[in-house]
Coordinates of C-alpha atoms in Angstrom, one line a residue:
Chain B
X1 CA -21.4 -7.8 123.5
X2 CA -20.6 -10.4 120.6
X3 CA -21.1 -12.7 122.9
X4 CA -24.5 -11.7 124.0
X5 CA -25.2 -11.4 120.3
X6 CA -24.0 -15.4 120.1
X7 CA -26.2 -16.3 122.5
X8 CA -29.0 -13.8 121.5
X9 CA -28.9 -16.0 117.8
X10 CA -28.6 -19.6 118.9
X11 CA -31.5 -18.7 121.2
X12 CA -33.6 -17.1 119.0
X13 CA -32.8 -20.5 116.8
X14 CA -34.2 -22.6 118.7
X15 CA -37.2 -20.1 118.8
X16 CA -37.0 -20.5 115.0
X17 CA -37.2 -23.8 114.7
X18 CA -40.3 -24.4 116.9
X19 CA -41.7 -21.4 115.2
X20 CA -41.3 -23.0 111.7
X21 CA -44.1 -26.0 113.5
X22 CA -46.3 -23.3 114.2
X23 CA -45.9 -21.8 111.1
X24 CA -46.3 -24.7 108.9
X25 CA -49.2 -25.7 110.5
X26 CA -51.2 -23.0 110.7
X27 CA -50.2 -22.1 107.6
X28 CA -52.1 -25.7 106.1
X29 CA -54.4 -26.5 109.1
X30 CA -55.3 -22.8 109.7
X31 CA -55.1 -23.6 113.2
X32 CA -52.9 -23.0 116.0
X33 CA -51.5 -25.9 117.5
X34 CA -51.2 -25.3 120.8
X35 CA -49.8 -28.5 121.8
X36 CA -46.7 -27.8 119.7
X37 CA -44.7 -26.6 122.9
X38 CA -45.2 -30.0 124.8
X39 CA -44.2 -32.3 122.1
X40 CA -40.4 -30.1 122.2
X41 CA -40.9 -31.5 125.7
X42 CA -41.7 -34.9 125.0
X43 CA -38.8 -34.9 122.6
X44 CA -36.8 -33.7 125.3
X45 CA -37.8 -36.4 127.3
X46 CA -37.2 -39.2 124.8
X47 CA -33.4 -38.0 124.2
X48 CA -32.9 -37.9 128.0
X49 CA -34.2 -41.4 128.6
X50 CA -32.3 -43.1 125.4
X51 CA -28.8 -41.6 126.7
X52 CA -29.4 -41.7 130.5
X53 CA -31.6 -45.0 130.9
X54 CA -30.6 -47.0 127.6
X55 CA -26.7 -45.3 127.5
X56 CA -27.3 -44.8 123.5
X57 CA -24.9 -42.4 121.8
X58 CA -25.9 -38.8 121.0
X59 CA -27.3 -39.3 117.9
X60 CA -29.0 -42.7 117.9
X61 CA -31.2 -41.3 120.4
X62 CA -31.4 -37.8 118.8
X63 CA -32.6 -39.5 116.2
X64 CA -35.4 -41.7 117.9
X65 CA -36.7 -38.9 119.9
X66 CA -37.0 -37.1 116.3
X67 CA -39.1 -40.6 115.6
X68 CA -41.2 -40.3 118.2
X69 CA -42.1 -37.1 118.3
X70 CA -43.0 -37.4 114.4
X71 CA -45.2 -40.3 114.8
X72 CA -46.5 -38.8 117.9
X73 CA -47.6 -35.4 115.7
X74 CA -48.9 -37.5 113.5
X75 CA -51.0 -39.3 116.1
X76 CA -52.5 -36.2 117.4
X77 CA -53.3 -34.8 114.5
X78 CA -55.2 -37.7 113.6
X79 CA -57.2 -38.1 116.5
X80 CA -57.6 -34.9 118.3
X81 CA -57.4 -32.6 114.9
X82 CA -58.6 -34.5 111.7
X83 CA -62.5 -35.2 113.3
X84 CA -62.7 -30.9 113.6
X85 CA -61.8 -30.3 110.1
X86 CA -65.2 -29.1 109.8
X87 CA -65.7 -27.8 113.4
X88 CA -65.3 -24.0 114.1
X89 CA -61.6 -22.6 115.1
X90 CA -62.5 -22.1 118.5
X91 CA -63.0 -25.6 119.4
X92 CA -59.9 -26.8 117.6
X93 CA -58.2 -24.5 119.6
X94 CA -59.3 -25.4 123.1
X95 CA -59.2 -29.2 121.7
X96 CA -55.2 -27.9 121.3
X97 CA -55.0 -26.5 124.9
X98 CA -56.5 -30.0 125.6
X99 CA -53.8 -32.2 124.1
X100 CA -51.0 -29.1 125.7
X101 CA -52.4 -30.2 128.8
X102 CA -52.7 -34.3 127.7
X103 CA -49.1 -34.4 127.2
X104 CA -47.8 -32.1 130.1
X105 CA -49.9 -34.4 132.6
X106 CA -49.3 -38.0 131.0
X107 CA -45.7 -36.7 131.4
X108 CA -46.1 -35.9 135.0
X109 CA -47.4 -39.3 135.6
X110 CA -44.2 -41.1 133.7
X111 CA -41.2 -38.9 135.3
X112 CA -43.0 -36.7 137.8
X113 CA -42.2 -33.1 138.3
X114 CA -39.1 -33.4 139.8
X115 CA -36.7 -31.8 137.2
X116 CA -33.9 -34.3 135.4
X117 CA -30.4 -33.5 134.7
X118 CA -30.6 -32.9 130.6
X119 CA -27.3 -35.4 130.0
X120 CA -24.5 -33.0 127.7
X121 CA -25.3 -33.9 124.4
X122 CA -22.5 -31.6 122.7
X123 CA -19.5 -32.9 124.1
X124 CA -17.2 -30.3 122.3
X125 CA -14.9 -27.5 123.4
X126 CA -16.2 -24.1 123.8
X127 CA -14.4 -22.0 121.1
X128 CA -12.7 -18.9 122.4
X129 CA -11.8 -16.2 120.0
X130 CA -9.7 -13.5 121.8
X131 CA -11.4 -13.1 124.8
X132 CA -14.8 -14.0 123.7
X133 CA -15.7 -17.8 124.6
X134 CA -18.6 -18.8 122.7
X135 CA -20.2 -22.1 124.4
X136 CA -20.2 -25.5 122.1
X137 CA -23.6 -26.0 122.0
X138 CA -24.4 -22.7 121.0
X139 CA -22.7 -23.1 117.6
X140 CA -24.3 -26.1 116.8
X141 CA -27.6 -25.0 117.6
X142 CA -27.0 -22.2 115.2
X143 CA -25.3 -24.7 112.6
X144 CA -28.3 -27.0 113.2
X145 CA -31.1 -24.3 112.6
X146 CA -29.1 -23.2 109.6
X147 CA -29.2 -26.5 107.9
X148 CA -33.0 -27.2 108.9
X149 CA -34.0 -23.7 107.5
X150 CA -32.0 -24.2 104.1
X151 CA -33.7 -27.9 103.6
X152 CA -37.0 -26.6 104.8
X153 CA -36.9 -24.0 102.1
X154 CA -35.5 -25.9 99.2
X155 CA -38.3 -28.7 100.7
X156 CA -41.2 -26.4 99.7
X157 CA -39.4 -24.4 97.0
X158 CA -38.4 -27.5 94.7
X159 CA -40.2 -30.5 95.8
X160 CA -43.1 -31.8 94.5
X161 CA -44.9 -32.5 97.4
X162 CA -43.4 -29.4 99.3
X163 CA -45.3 -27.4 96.4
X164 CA -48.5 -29.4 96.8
X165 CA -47.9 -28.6 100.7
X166 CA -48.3 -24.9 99.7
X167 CA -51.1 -25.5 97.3
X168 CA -53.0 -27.2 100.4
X169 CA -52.2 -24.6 102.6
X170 CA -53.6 -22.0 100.3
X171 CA -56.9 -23.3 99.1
X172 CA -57.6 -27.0 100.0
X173 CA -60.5 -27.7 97.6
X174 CA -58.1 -26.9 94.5
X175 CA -55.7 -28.8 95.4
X176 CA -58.2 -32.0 95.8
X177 CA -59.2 -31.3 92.2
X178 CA -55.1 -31.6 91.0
X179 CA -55.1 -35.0 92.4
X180 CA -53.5 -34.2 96.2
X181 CA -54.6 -35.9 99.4
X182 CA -55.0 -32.9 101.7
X183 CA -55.6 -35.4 104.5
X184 CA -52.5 -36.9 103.7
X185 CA -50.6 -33.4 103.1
X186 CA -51.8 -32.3 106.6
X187 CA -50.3 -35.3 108.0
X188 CA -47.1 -34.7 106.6
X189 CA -46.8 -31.3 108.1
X190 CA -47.7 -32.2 111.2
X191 CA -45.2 -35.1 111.2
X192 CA -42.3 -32.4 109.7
X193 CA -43.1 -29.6 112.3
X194 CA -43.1 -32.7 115.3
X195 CA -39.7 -33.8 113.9
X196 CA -38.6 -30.1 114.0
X197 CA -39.9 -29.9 117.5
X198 CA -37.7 -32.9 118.8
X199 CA -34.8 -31.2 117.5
X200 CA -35.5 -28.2 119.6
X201 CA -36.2 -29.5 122.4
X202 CA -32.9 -31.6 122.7
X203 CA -31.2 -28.0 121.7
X204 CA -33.0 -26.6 124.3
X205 CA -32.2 -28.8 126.9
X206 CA -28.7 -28.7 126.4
X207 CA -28.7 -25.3 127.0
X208 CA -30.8 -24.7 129.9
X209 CA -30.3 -28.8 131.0
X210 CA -33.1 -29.0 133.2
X211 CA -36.1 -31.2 131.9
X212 CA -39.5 -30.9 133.9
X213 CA -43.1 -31.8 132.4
X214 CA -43.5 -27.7 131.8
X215 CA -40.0 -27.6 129.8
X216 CA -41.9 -26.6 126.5
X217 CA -44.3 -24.5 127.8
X218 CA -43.0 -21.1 127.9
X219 CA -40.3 -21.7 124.7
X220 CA -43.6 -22.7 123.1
X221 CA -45.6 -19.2 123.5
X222 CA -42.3 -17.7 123.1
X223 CA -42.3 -19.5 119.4
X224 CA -45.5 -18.9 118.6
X225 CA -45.4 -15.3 119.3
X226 CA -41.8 -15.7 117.2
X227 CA -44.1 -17.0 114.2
X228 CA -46.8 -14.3 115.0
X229 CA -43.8 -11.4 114.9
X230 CA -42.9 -12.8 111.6
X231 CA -45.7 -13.1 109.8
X232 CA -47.9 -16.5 110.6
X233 CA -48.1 -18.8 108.0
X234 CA -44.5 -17.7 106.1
X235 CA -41.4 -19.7 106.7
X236 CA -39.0 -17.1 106.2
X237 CA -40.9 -15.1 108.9
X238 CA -40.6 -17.8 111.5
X239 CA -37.2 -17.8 111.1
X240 CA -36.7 -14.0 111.1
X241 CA -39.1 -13.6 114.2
X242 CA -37.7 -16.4 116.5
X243 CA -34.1 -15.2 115.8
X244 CA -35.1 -11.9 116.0
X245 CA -36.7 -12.6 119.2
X246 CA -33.6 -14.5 120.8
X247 CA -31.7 -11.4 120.3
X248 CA -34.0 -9.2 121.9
X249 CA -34.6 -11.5 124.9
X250 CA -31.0 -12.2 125.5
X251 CA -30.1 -8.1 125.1
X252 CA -32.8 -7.4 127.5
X253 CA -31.8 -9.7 130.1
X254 CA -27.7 -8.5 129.4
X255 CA -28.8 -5.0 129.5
X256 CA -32.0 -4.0 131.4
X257 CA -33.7 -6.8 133.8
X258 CA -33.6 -10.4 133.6
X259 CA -36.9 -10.2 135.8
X260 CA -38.8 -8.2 132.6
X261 CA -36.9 -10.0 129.4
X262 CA -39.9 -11.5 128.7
X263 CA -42.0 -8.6 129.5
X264 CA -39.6 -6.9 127.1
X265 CA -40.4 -9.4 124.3
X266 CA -44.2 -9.3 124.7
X267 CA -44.2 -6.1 124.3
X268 CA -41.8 -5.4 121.4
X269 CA -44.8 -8.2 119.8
X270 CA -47.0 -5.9 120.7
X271 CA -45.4 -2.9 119.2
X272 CA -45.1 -4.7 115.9
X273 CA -48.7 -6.0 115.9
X274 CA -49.8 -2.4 116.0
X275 CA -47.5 -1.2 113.2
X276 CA -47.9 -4.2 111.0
X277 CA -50.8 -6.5 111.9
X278 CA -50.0 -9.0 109.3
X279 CA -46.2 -9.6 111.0
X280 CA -42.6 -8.9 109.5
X281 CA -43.1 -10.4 106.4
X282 CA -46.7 -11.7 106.4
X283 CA -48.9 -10.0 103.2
X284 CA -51.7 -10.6 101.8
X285 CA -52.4 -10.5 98.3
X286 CA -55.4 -8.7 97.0
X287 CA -57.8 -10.9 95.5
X288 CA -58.7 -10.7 91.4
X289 CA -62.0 -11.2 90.7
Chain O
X1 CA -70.5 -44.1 73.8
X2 CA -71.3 -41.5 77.2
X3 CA -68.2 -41.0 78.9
X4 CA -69.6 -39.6 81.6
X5 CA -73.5 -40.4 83.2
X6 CA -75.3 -38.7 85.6
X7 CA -78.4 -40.4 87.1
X8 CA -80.9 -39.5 89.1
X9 CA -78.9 -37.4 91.3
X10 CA -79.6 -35.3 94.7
X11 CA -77.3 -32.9 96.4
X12 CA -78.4 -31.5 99.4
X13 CA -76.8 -28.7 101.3
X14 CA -78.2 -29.6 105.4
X15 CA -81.6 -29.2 105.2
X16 CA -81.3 -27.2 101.6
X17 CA -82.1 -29.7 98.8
X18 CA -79.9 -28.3 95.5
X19 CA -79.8 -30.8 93.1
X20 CA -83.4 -32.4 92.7
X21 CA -83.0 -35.7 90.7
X22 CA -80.8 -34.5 87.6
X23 CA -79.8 -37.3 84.6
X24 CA -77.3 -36.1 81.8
X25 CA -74.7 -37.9 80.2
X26 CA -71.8 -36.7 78.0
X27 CA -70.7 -38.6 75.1
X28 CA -66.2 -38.8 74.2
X29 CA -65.2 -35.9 72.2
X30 CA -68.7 -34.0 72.6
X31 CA -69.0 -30.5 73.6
X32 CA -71.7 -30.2 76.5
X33 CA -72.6 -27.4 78.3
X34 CA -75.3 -26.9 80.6
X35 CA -77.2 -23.3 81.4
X36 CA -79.3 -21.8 84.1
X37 CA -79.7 -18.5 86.3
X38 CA -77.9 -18.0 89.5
X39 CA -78.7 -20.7 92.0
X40 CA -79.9 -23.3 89.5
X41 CA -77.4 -25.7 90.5
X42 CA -75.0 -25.6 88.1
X43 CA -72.1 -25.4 89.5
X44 CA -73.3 -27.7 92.8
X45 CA -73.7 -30.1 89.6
X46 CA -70.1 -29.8 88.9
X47 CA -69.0 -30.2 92.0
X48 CA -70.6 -33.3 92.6
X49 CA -69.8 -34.6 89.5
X50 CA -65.6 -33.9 90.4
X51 CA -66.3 -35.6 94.0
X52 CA -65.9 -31.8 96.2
X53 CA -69.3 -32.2 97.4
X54 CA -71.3 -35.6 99.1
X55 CA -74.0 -36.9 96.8
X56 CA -77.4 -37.6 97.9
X57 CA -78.9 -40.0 95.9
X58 CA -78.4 -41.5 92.3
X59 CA -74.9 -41.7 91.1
X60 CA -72.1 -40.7 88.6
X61 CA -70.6 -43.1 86.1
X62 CA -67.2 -42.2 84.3
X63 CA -66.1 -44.1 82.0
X64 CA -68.0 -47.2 83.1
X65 CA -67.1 -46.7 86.9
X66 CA -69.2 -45.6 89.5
X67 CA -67.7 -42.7 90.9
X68 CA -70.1 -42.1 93.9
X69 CA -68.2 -42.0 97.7
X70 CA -64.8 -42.1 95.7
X71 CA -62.8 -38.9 97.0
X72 CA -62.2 -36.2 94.6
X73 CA -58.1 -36.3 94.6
X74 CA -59.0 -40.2 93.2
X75 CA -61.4 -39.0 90.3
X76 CA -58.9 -36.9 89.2
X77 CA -56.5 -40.0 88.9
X78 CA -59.7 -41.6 86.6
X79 CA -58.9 -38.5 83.9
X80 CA -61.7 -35.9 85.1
X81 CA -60.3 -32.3 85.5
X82 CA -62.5 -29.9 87.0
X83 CA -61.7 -25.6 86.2
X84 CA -63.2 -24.8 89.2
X85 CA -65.4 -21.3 89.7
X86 CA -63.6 -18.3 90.5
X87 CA -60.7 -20.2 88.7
X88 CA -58.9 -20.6 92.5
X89 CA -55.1 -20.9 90.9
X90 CA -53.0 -20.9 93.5
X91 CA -52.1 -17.3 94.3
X92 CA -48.8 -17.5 95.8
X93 CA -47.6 -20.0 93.6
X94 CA -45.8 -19.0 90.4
X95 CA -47.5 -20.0 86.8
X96 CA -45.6 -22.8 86.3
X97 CA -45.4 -24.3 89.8
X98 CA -49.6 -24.1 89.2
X99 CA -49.3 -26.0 86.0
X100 CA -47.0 -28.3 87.7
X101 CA -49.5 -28.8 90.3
X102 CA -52.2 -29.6 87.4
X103 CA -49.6 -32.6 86.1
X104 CA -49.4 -33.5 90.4
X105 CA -51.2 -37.2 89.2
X106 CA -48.5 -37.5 86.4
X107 CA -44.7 -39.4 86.9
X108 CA -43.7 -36.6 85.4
X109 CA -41.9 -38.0 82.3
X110 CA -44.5 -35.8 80.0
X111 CA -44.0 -32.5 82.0
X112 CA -41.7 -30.6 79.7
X113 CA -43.8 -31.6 76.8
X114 CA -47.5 -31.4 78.2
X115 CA -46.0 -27.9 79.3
X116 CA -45.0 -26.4 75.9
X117 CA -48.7 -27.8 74.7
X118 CA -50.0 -25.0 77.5
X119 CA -47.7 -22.4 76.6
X120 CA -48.5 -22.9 72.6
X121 CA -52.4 -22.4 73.6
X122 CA -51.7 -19.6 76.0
X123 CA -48.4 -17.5 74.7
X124 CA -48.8 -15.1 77.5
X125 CA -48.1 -18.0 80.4
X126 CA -44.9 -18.5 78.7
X127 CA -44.2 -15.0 79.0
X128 CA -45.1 -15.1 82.5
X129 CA -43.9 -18.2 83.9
X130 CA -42.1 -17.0 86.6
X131 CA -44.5 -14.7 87.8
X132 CA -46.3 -15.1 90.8
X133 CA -50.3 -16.2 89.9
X134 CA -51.6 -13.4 91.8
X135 CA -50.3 -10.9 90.2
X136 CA -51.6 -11.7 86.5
X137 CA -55.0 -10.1 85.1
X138 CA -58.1 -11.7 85.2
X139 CA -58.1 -13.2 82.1
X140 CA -54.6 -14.5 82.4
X141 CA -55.8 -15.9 85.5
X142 CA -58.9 -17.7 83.8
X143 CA -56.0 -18.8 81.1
X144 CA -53.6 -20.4 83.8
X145 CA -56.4 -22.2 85.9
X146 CA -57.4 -23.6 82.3
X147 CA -54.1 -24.8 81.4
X148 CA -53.8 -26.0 84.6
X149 CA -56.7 -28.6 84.5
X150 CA -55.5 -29.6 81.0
X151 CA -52.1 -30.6 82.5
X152 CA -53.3 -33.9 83.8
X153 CA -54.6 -35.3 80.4
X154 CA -57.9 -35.0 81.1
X155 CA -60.5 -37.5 79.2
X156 CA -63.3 -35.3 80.6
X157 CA -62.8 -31.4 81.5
X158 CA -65.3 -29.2 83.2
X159 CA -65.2 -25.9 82.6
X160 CA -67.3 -23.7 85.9
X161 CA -67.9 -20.4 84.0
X162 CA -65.0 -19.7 82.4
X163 CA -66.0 -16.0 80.8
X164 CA -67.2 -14.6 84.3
X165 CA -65.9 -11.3 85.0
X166 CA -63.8 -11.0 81.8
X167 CA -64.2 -8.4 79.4
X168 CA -66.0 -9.1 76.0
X169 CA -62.4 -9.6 73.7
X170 CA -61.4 -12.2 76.2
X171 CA -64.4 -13.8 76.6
X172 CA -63.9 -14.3 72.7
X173 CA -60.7 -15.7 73.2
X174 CA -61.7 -18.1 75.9
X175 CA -64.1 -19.3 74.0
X176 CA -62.0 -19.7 70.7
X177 CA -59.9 -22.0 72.9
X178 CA -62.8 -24.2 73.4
X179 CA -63.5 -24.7 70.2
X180 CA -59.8 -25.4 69.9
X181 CA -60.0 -28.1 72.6
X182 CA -62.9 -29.3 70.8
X183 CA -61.5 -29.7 67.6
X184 CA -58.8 -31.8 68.9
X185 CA -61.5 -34.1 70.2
X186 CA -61.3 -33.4 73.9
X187 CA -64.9 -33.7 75.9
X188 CA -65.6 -31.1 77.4
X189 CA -68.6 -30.0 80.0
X190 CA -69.2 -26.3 80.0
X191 CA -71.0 -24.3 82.9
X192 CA -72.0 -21.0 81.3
X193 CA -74.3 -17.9 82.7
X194 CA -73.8 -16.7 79.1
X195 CA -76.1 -18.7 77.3
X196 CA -75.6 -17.2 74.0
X197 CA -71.8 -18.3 73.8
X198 CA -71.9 -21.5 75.5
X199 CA -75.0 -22.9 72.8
X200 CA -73.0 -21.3 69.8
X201 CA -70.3 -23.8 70.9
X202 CA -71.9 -26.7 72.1
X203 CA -72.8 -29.9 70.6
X204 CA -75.7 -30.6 73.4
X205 CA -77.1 -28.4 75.7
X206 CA -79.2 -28.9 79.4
X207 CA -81.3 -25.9 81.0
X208 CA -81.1 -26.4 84.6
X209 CA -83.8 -24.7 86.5
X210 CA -83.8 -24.7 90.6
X211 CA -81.9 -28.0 90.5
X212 CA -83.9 -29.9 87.8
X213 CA -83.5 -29.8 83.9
X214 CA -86.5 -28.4 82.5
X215 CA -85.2 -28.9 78.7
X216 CA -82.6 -30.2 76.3
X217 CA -81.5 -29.9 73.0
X218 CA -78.3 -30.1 70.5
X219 CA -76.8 -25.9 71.0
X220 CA -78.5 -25.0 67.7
X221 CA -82.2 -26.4 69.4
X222 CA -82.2 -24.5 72.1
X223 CA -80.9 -21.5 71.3
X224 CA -84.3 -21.1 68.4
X225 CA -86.0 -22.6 71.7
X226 CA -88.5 -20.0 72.6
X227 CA -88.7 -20.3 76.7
X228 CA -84.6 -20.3 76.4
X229 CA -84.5 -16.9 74.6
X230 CA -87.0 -15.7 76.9
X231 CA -85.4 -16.7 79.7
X232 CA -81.7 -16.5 79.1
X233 CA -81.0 -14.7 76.0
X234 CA -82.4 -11.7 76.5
X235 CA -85.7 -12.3 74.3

């Protein structure tokens, strides 16, 4: 049972985490980023090739997969996002789907489909508390989310620029008149929730240590229905939906079928939606004219 | 000597010309406002002038610099502040995080200070501070994205109708600020649908009619101007 629970949380961290890159950018870009679940992929990928090809230590290469996959955010936001600033939300959304399918392909083409061995990146002792063993990596993916969620929020709570990242995010045209490049704003988020998404995915792999060219798909709609449960567009909410969502998935497989956990998850979504369109903790505020 | 110039200048929205060849200028320290009926381009004007929308043809000189194709996040660095219609604070920010974001151009080294000159000119954002933007009245809301645009020192602020939707006291008080700013010797450029107040405190004045300016006139001129009170202030 607690140890269900364990899992449930560092699961639903990892859900959290990719959630927050959802989040964040629809919450500035008003647009769902589709492509978000492949770049936890690529990032997957990057960490796999600088331990197992190059032999670098554990963080060295967690770090430069959390380089790549920023720069690489940033790339795509550039050149795939930035010239439909103007178009209509439909086509930057299949322009999204696009770039998901982009990146799964070009990563067909470099490492083919057959799956690699995720090397073990957390190469500590599982702790055992009575007779409860509670898995290494699972602690410090829950150690890791918690630090990312505290500097996230004090990012956008007492920074300047993670203010003027909420400014942008809630009326763009204001925030060009007090002086702050939107384009360059939009950038930055991207480039934040890409970093994020590197993290995850090396979390990810080390607990499920297979690595194919779909790896981020399905932890990707899993997130972003995480960030939907929660409220799109608040930070708190991704965190609260994606961990609320590990715990639901993991109990579902412990306790009813492993076949329907993510049957079960869809549909507690569903339930929500229908009782609070707007998410756990999304609002709106009423408008004073 | 005019702080800010406006030549010749076009707006077009696609096909929809808006802003058909309009020249004004705005001399430091004067008081300018111009007037019109819905959908004479005022605001369009303002826009323009703050860099939001593409110009057309004819340009905008600040300060001796052409400001045409430069985007609006850099004019604001050049000491123009635009209070934008609708006042669009930042809902979900609290009132000081949206002054703060009105000092965003600043280092920062004048915060404290250029935020006690707010709070002395609107008490009730001191009061409030903490508060979250959305949840203030109008009129505090009209107050707070006023203070806002005054955080970043500006040489030059536009005011977008400032008294719409407020009730009569605080259109008063709105308007007592502007004679305030004015007597400190700030410029300001006022877009007003109530002619009446806006002439009372102007130096100048510009009608705009369908995006031309069919008369000007110091605020005294034009509101004895006969087609003006005909038109705009009620006979």
């Amino acid at each position: 049972m607690v140890s269900y629970l364990i899992n449930g949380i560092s699961l639903g961290s990892v859900y959290a985490i990719i959630a927050l890159g959802y989040t964040m950018v629809y919450g500035i870009a008003k647009m769902l980023n589709f492509a978000h679940g492949d770049v936890i992929m690529i990032g997957g990928y990057m960490a796999f090739c600088s331990t197992s090809y190059l032999g670098w230590p554990v963080i060295p290469s967690v770090l430069f997969s959390v380089f790549v996959c920023t720069i690489l955010g940033m790339i795509i936001e550039k050149l795939a996002y930035k010239p439909l600033r103007e178009a209509s939300s439909l086509a930057v959304l299949i322009t999204a789907i696009g770039v998901s399918y982009f990146l799964q392909n070009a990563a067909l083409l470099i490492w083919s489909s057959n799956p690699k061995a995720f090397p073990n990146m957390v190469n500590l002792p599982n702790l055992v508390i009575g007779d409860v063993q509670i898995s290494s990596v699972a602690i410090v993916t829950i150690i890791t989310s918690i630090i990312i969620m505290i500097a996230l929020t004090m990012f956008t709570s007492k920074t300047k620029l993670g203010k003027a990242m909420r400014a942008v995010s809630e009326d763009k045209g204001a925030a060009q008149l007090m002086g702050i490049n939107v384009n360059a704003t939009i950038s930055m988020t991207f480039a934040i929730g890409s970093g994020l998404a590197a993290i995850a995915g090396v979390l990810l792999c080390s607990a499920y240590p297979t690595l194919m060219p779909t790896t981020g798909a399905m932890p990707g709609i899993k997130a972003f229905t995480a960030a939907v449960f929660g409220g799109i567009g608040s930070i708190p909410g991704a965190m609260l939906g994606g961990i609320l969502l590990g715990i639901i998935e993991i109990f579902a497989k412990a306790y009813i079928s492993t076949q329907l956990s993510d049957a079960i998850v869809f549909a507690v979504l569903i339930i929500v939606l229908i009782v609070k369109p707007t998410g756990l903790l999304g609002k709106k505020i009423a408008e004073k004219v | 000597m005019s702080l800010l110039k406006v030549n010749e200048l076009h707006v077009y929205y696609g096909s929809i010309h808006a802003i058909k060849g309009i020249s004004f200028e705005v001399n430091e320290g004067e008081v300018v406002t111009l007037i019109g009926a819905n959908g004479a381009g005022k605001s369009t004007t303002l826009n323009s002038v703050a860099g939001l929308l593409k110009l057309g043809n004819g340009n905008v000189e600040f300060n001796g610099k052409i400001l045409n194709g430069i985007p609006a996040h850099k004019i604001v660095k050049e000491g123009m502040a635009l209070c934008p219609e609708g006042r669009r604070i930042f809902q979900q920010l609290t009132v000081k995080e949206n002054l703060e974001m009105g000092a965003y151009i600043g280092d920062g080294s004048t915060l404290d200070e250029d935020l006690n000159n707010v709070y002395e000119l609107f008490p009730r954002l001191k009061e409030r501070y903490k508060q979250i933007a959305g949840t203030l009245s109008g009129g505090e809301q009209q107050m707070l994205a006023m203070g806002r645009a005054l955080m970043s020192h500006p040489r030059l602020l536009m005011l977008d109708e400032p008294s719409m939707g407020l009730a009569p006291i605080l259109v008063e008080q709105i308007f007592d600020i502007i004679k305030q700013l004015h007597s400190k010797g700030t410029t300001i450029l006022l877009v007003e649908q109530n002619a009446q107040m806006a002439l009372k405190v102007a130096d100048r004045g510009y009608v705009l009619e369908t995006g031309r300016i069919v008369t000007t006139g110091t605020g005294r001129e034009l509101l004895h101007n006969d087609m003006v009170r005909k038109a705009y202030l009620g006979g």
